[in-house]
mmCIF file of C-alpha atoms in Angstrom:
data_model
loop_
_atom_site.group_PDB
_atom_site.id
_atom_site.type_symbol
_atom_site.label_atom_id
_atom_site.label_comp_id
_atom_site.label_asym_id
_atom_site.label_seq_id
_atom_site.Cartn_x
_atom_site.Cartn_y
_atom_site.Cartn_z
ATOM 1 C CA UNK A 1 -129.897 43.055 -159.976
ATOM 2 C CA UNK A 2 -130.133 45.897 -162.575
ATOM 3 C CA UNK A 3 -131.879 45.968 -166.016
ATOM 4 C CA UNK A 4 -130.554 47.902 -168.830
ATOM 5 C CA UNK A 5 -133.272 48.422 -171.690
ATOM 6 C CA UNK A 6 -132.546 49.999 -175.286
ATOM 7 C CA UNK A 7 -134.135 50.299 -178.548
ATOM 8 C CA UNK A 8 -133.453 50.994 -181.890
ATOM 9 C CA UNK A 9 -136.330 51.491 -184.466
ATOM 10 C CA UNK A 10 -138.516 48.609 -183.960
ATOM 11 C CA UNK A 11 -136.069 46.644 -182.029
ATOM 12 C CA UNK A 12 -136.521 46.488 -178.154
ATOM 13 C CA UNK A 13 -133.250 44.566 -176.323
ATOM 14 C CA UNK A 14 -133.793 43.894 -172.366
ATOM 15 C CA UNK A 15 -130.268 43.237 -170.743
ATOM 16 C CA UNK A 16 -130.343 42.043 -167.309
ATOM 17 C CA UNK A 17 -127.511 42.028 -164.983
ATOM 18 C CA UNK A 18 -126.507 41.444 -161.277
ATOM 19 C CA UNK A 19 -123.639 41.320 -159.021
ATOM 20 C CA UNK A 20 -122.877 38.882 -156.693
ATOM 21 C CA UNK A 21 -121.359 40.008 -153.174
ATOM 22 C CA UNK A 22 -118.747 37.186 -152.857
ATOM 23 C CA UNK A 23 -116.373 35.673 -155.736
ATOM 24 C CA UNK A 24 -117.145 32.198 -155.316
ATOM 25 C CA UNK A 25 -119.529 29.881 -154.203
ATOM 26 C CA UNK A 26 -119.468 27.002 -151.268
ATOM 27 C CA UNK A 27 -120.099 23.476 -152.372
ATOM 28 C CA UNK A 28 -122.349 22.946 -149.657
ATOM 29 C CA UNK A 29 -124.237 26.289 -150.907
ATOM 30 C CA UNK A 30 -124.904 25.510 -154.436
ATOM 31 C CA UNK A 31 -128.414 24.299 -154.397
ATOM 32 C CA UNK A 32 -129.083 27.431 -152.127
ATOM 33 C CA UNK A 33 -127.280 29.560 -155.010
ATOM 34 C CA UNK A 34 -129.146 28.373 -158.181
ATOM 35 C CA UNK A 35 -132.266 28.701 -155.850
ATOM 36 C CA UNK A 36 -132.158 32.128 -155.688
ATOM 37 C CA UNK A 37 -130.933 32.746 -159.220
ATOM 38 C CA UNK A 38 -133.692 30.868 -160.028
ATOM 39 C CA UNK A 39 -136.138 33.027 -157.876
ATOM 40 C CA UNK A 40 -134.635 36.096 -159.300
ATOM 41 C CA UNK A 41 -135.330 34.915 -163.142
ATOM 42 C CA UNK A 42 -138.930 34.377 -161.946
ATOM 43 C CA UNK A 43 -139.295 38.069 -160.944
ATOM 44 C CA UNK A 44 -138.206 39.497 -163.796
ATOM 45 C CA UNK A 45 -140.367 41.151 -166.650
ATOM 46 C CA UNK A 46 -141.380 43.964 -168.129
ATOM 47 C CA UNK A 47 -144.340 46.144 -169.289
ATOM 48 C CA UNK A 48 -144.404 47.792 -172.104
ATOM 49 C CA UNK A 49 -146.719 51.316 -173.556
ATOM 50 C CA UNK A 50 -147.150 53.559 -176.498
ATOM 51 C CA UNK A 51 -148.251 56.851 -176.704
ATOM 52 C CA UNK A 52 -149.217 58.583 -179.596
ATOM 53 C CA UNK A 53 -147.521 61.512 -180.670
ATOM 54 C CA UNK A 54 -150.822 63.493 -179.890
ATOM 55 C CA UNK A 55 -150.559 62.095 -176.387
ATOM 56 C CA UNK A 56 -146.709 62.874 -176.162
ATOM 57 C CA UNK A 57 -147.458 66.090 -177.059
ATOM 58 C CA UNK A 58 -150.321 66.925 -174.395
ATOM 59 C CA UNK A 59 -148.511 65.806 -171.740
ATOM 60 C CA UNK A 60 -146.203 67.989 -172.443
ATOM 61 C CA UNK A 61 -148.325 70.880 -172.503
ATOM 62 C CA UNK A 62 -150.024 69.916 -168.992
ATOM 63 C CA UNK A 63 -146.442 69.925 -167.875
ATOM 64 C CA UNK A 64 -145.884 72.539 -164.700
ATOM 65 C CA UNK A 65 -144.379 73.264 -161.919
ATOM 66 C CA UNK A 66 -144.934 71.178 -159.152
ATOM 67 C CA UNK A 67 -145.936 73.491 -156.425
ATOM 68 C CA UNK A 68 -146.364 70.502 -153.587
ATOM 69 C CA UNK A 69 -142.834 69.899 -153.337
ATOM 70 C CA UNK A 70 -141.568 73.664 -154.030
ATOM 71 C CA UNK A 71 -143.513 74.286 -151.043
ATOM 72 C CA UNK A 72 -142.353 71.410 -149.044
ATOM 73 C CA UNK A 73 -138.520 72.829 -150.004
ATOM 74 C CA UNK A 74 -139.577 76.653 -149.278
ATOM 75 C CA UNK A 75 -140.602 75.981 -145.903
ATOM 76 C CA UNK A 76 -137.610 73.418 -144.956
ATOM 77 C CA UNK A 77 -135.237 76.070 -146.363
ATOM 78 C CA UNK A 78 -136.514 78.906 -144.198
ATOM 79 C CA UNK A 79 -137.016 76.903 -141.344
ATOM 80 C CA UNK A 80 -133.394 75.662 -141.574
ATOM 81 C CA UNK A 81 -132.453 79.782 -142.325
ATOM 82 C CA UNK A 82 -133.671 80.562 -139.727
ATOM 83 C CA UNK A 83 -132.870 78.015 -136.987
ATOM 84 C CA UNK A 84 -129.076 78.563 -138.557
ATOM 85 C CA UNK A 85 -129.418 82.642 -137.972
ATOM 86 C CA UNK A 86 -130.720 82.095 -133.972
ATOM 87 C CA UNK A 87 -127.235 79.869 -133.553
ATOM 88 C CA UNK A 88 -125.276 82.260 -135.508
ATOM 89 C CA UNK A 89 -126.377 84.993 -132.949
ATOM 90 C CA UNK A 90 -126.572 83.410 -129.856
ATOM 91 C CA UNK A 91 -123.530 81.061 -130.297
ATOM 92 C CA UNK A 92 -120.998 84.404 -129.277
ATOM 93 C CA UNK A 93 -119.745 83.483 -125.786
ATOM 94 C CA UNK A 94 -120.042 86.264 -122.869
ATOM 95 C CA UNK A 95 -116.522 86.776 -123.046
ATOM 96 C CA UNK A 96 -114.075 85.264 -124.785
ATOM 97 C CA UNK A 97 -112.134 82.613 -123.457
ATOM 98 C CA UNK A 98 -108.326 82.923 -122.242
ATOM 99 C CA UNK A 99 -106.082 81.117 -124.603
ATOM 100 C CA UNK A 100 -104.179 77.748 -123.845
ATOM 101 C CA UNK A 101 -101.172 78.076 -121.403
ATOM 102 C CA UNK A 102 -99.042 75.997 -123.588
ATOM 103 C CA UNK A 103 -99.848 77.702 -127.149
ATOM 104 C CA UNK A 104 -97.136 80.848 -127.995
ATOM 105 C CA UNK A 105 -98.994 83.964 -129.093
ATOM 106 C CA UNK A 106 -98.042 83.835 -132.941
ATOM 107 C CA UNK A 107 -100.342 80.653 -133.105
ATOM 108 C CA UNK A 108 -103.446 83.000 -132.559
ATOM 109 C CA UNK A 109 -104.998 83.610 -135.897
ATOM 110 C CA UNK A 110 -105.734 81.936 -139.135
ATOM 111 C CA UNK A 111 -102.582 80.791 -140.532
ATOM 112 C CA UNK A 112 -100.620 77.690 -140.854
ATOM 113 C CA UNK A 113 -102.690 74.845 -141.838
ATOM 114 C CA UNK A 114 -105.812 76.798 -141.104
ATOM 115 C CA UNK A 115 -105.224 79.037 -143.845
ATOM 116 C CA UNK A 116 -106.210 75.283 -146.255
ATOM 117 C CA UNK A 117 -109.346 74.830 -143.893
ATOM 118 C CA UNK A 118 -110.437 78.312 -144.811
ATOM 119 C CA UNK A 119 -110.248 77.829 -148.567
ATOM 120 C CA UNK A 120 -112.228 74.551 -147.801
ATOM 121 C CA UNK A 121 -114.819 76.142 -145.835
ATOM 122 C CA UNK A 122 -115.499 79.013 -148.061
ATOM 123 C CA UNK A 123 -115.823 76.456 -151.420
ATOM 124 C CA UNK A 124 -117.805 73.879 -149.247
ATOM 125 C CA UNK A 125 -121.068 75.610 -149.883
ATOM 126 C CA UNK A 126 -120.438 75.230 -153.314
ATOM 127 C CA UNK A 127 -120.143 71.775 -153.116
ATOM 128 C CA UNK A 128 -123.746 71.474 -152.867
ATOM 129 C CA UNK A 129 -124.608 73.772 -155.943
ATOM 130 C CA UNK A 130 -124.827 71.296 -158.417
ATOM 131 C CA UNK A 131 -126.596 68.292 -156.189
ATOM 132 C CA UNK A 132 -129.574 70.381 -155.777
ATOM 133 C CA UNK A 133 -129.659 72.016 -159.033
ATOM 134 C CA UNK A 134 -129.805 68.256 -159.878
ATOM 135 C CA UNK A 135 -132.677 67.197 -157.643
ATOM 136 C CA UNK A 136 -134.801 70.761 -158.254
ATOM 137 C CA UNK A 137 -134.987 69.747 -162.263
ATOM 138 C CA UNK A 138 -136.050 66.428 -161.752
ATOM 139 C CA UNK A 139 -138.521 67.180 -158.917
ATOM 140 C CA UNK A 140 -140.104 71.197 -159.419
ATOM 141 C CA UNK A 141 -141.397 69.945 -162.980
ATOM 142 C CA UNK A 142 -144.852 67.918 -162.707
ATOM 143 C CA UNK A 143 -143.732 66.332 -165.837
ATOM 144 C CA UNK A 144 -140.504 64.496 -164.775
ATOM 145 C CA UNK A 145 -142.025 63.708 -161.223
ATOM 146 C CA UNK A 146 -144.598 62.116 -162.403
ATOM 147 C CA UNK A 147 -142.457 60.210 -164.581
ATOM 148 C CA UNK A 148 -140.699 59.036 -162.005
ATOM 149 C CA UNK A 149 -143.238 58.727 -159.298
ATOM 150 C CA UNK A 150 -146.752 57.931 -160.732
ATOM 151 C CA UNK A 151 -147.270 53.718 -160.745
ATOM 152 C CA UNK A 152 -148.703 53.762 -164.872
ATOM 153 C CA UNK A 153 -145.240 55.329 -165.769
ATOM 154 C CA UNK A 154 -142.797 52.709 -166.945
ATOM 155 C CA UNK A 155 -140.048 54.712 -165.375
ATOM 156 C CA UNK A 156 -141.848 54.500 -161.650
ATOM 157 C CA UNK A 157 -140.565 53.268 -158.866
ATOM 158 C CA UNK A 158 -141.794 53.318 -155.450
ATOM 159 C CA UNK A 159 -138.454 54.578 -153.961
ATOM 160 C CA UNK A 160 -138.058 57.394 -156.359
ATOM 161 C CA UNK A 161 -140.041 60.034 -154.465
ATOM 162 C CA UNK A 162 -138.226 59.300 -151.140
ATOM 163 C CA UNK A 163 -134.810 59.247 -152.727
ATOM 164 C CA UNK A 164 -135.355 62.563 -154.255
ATOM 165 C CA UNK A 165 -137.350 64.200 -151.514
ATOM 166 C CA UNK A 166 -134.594 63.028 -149.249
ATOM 167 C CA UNK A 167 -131.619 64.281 -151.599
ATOM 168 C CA UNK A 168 -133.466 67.475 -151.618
ATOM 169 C CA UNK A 169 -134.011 68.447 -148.520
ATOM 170 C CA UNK A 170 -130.359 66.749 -147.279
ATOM 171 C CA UNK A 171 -128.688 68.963 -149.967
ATOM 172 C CA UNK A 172 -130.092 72.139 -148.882
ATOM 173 C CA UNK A 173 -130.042 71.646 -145.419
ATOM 174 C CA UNK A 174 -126.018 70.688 -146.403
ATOM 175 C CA UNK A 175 -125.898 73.687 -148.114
ATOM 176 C CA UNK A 176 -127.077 75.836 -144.866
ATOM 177 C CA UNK A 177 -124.771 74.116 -142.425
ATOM 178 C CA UNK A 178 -121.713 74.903 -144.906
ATOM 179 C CA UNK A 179 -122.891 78.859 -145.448
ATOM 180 C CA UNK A 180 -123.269 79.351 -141.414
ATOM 181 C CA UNK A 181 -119.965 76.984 -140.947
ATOM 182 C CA UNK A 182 -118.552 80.024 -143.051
ATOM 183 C CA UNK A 183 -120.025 82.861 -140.509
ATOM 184 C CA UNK A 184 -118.718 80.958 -137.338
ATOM 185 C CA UNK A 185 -114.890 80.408 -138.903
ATOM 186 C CA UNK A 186 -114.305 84.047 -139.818
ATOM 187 C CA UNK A 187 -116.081 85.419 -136.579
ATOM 188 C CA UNK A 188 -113.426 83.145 -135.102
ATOM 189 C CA UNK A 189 -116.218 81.854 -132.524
ATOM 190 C CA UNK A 190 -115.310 78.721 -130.412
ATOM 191 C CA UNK A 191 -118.564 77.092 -131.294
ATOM 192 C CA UNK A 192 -117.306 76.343 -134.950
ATOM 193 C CA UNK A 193 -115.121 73.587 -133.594
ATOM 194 C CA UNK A 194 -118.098 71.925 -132.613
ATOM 195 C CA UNK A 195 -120.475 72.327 -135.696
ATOM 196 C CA UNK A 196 -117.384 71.782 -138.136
ATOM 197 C CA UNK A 197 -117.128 68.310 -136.677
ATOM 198 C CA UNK A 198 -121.059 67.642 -136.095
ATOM 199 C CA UNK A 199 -121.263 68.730 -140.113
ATOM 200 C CA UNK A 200 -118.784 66.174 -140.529
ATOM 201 C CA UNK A 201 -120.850 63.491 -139.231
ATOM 202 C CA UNK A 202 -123.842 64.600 -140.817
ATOM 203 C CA UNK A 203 -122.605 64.485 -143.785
ATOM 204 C CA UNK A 204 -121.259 60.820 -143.402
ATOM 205 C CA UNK A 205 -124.538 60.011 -142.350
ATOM 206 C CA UNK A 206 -126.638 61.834 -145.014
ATOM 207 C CA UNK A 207 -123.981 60.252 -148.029
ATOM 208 C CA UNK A 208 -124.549 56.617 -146.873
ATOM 209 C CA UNK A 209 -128.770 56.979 -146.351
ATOM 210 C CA UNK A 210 -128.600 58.579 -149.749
ATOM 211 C CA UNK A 211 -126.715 55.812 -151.452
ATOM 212 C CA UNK A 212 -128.929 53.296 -149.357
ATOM 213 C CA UNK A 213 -131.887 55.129 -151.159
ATOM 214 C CA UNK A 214 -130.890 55.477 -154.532
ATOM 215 C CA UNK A 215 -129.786 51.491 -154.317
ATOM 216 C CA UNK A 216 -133.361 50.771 -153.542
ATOM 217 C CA UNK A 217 -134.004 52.159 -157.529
ATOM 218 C CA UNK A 218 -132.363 49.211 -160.193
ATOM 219 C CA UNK A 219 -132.348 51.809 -162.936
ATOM 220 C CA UNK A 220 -129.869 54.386 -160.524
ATOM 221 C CA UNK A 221 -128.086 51.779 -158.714
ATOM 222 C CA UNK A 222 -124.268 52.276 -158.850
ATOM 223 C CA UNK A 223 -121.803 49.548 -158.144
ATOM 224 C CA UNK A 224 -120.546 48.840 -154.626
ATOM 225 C CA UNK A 225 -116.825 49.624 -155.272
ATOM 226 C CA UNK A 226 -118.645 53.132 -157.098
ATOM 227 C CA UNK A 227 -120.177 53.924 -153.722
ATOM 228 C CA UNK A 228 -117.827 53.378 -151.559
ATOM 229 C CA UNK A 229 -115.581 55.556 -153.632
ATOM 230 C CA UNK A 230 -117.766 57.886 -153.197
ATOM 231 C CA UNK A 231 -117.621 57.905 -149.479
ATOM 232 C CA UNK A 232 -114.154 57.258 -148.904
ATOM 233 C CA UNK A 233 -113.191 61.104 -149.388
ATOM 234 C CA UNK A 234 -116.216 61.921 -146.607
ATOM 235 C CA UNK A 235 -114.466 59.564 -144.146
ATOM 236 C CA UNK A 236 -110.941 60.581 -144.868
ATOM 237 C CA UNK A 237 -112.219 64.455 -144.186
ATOM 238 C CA UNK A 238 -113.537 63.457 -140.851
ATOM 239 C CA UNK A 239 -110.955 61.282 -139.822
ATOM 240 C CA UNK A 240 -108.302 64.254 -140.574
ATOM 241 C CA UNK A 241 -110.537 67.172 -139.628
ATOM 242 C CA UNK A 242 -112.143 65.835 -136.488
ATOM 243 C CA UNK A 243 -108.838 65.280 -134.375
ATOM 244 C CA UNK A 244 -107.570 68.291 -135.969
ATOM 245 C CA UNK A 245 -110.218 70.461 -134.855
ATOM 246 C CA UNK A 246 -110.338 68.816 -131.269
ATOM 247 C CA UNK A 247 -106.551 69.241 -130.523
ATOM 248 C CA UNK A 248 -104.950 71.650 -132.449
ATOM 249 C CA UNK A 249 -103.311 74.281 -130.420
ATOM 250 C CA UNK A 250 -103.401 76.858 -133.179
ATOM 251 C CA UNK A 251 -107.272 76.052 -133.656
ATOM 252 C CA UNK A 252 -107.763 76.831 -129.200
ATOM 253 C CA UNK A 253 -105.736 79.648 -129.843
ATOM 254 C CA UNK A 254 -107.891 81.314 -132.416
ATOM 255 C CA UNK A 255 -111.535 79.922 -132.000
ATOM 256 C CA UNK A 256 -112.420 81.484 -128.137
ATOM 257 C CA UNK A 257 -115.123 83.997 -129.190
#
């Protein structure tokens, strides 16, 4: 179910709209059917307020920046720093490990279809740039979180603040995993093989609680076929990159530091 308000001058229009999960309807089910689109008529209203343009106006001014949840990110971010730096520098193996007995010598190095994984890792943390940009200008002002957040706005939700605190913290934390990804391919170290396919998964995992989230909000749902366009490029990258990771011979021949 989503609602879709505009207004123009002194005209207000309320457009409701939902989306059924199958194309047709059982006989046997109709009564159960107009039930619940019955039920779901019943729920629906609206509330409406007015503020001045003296009150617009002071709210604006007592807009600032929201220190809670800068602090919240600060310490996540250099906790996750951190944490990333201690594997970085103890994930070097006592000595490096002897290369396959079935992979020639000109497969050692970053070449072949490597050379395309390396482009990807070094624009991955980029990928992430404009997510929590995003998230920081909707959350870091006191103004638009409140908005969002506070039950007497008529924007609030109750699932806004864990949707955004989530894509927050899931972003940067995404964002650290990519930049130490980046350390552990060029130091060629054989624990990248691992992480590159556990960032994989986490990223699966993150994309679909994210999109569970954000569905919870009517105004920010997206369409089913929207979302699962959305993650259909995550699982094609794992289903390639996993497998290629595990069992390439040019990957065991380079990544053994």
């Amino acid at each position: 179910m989503r609602d879709e308000p505009s207004g123009s001058g002194s005209t207000l229009q309320l457009r409701y709209s939902y989306e059924a999960l199958k194309d047709r309807v059982d006989v046997a089910d109709i009564e159960k059917f107009n039930e619940a689109i019955s039920k779901a008529k019943d729920t629906l209203g609206y509330t409406l307020r007015y503020q001045t343009p003296e009150q617009v106006k002071k709210a604006s001014s007592l807009s600032t920046f929201n220190w809670a949840v800068a602090a919240s990110a600060f310490c996540f971010f250099a906790t996750a720093s951190f944490l990333s730096y201690r594997y970085f520098r103890h994930s070097k193996l006592p000595q490096q490990l002897p290369p396959p007995v079935d992979s020639p010598a000109r497969l050692n190095g970053i070449g072949g279809w490597l050379v395309l994984l390396a482009i990807g890792q070094v624009l991955l943390p980029l990928r992430f740039a404009k997510p929590i940009w995003d998230v920081v200008a909707a959350t870091m002002n006191t103004s638009s979180w409140r908005s969002l957040t506070d039950p007497i706005e008529s924007s609030y939700n109750a699932w806004w603040a864990p949707a955004l605190l989530f894509e927050l913290f899931f972003n940067v934390g995404a964002f650290l995993f990519a930049v130490l990804l980046v350390g552990l391919f060029f130091t060629k170290k054989a624990a990248w093989r691992r992480a590159f396919a556990l960032f994989l998964i986490f990223f699966f995992l993150g994309a679909v609680l994210d999109t569970v989230l954000v569905d919870r909000v009517p105004s920010a749902a997206e369409p089913v076929l929207t979302s699962v366009a959305e993650l259909a490029p995550i699982v094609l990258a794992a289903a390639i990159g996993i497998p290629y990771v595990s069992f390439s011979k040019r990957v065991k021949a380079t990544f053994r530091y």
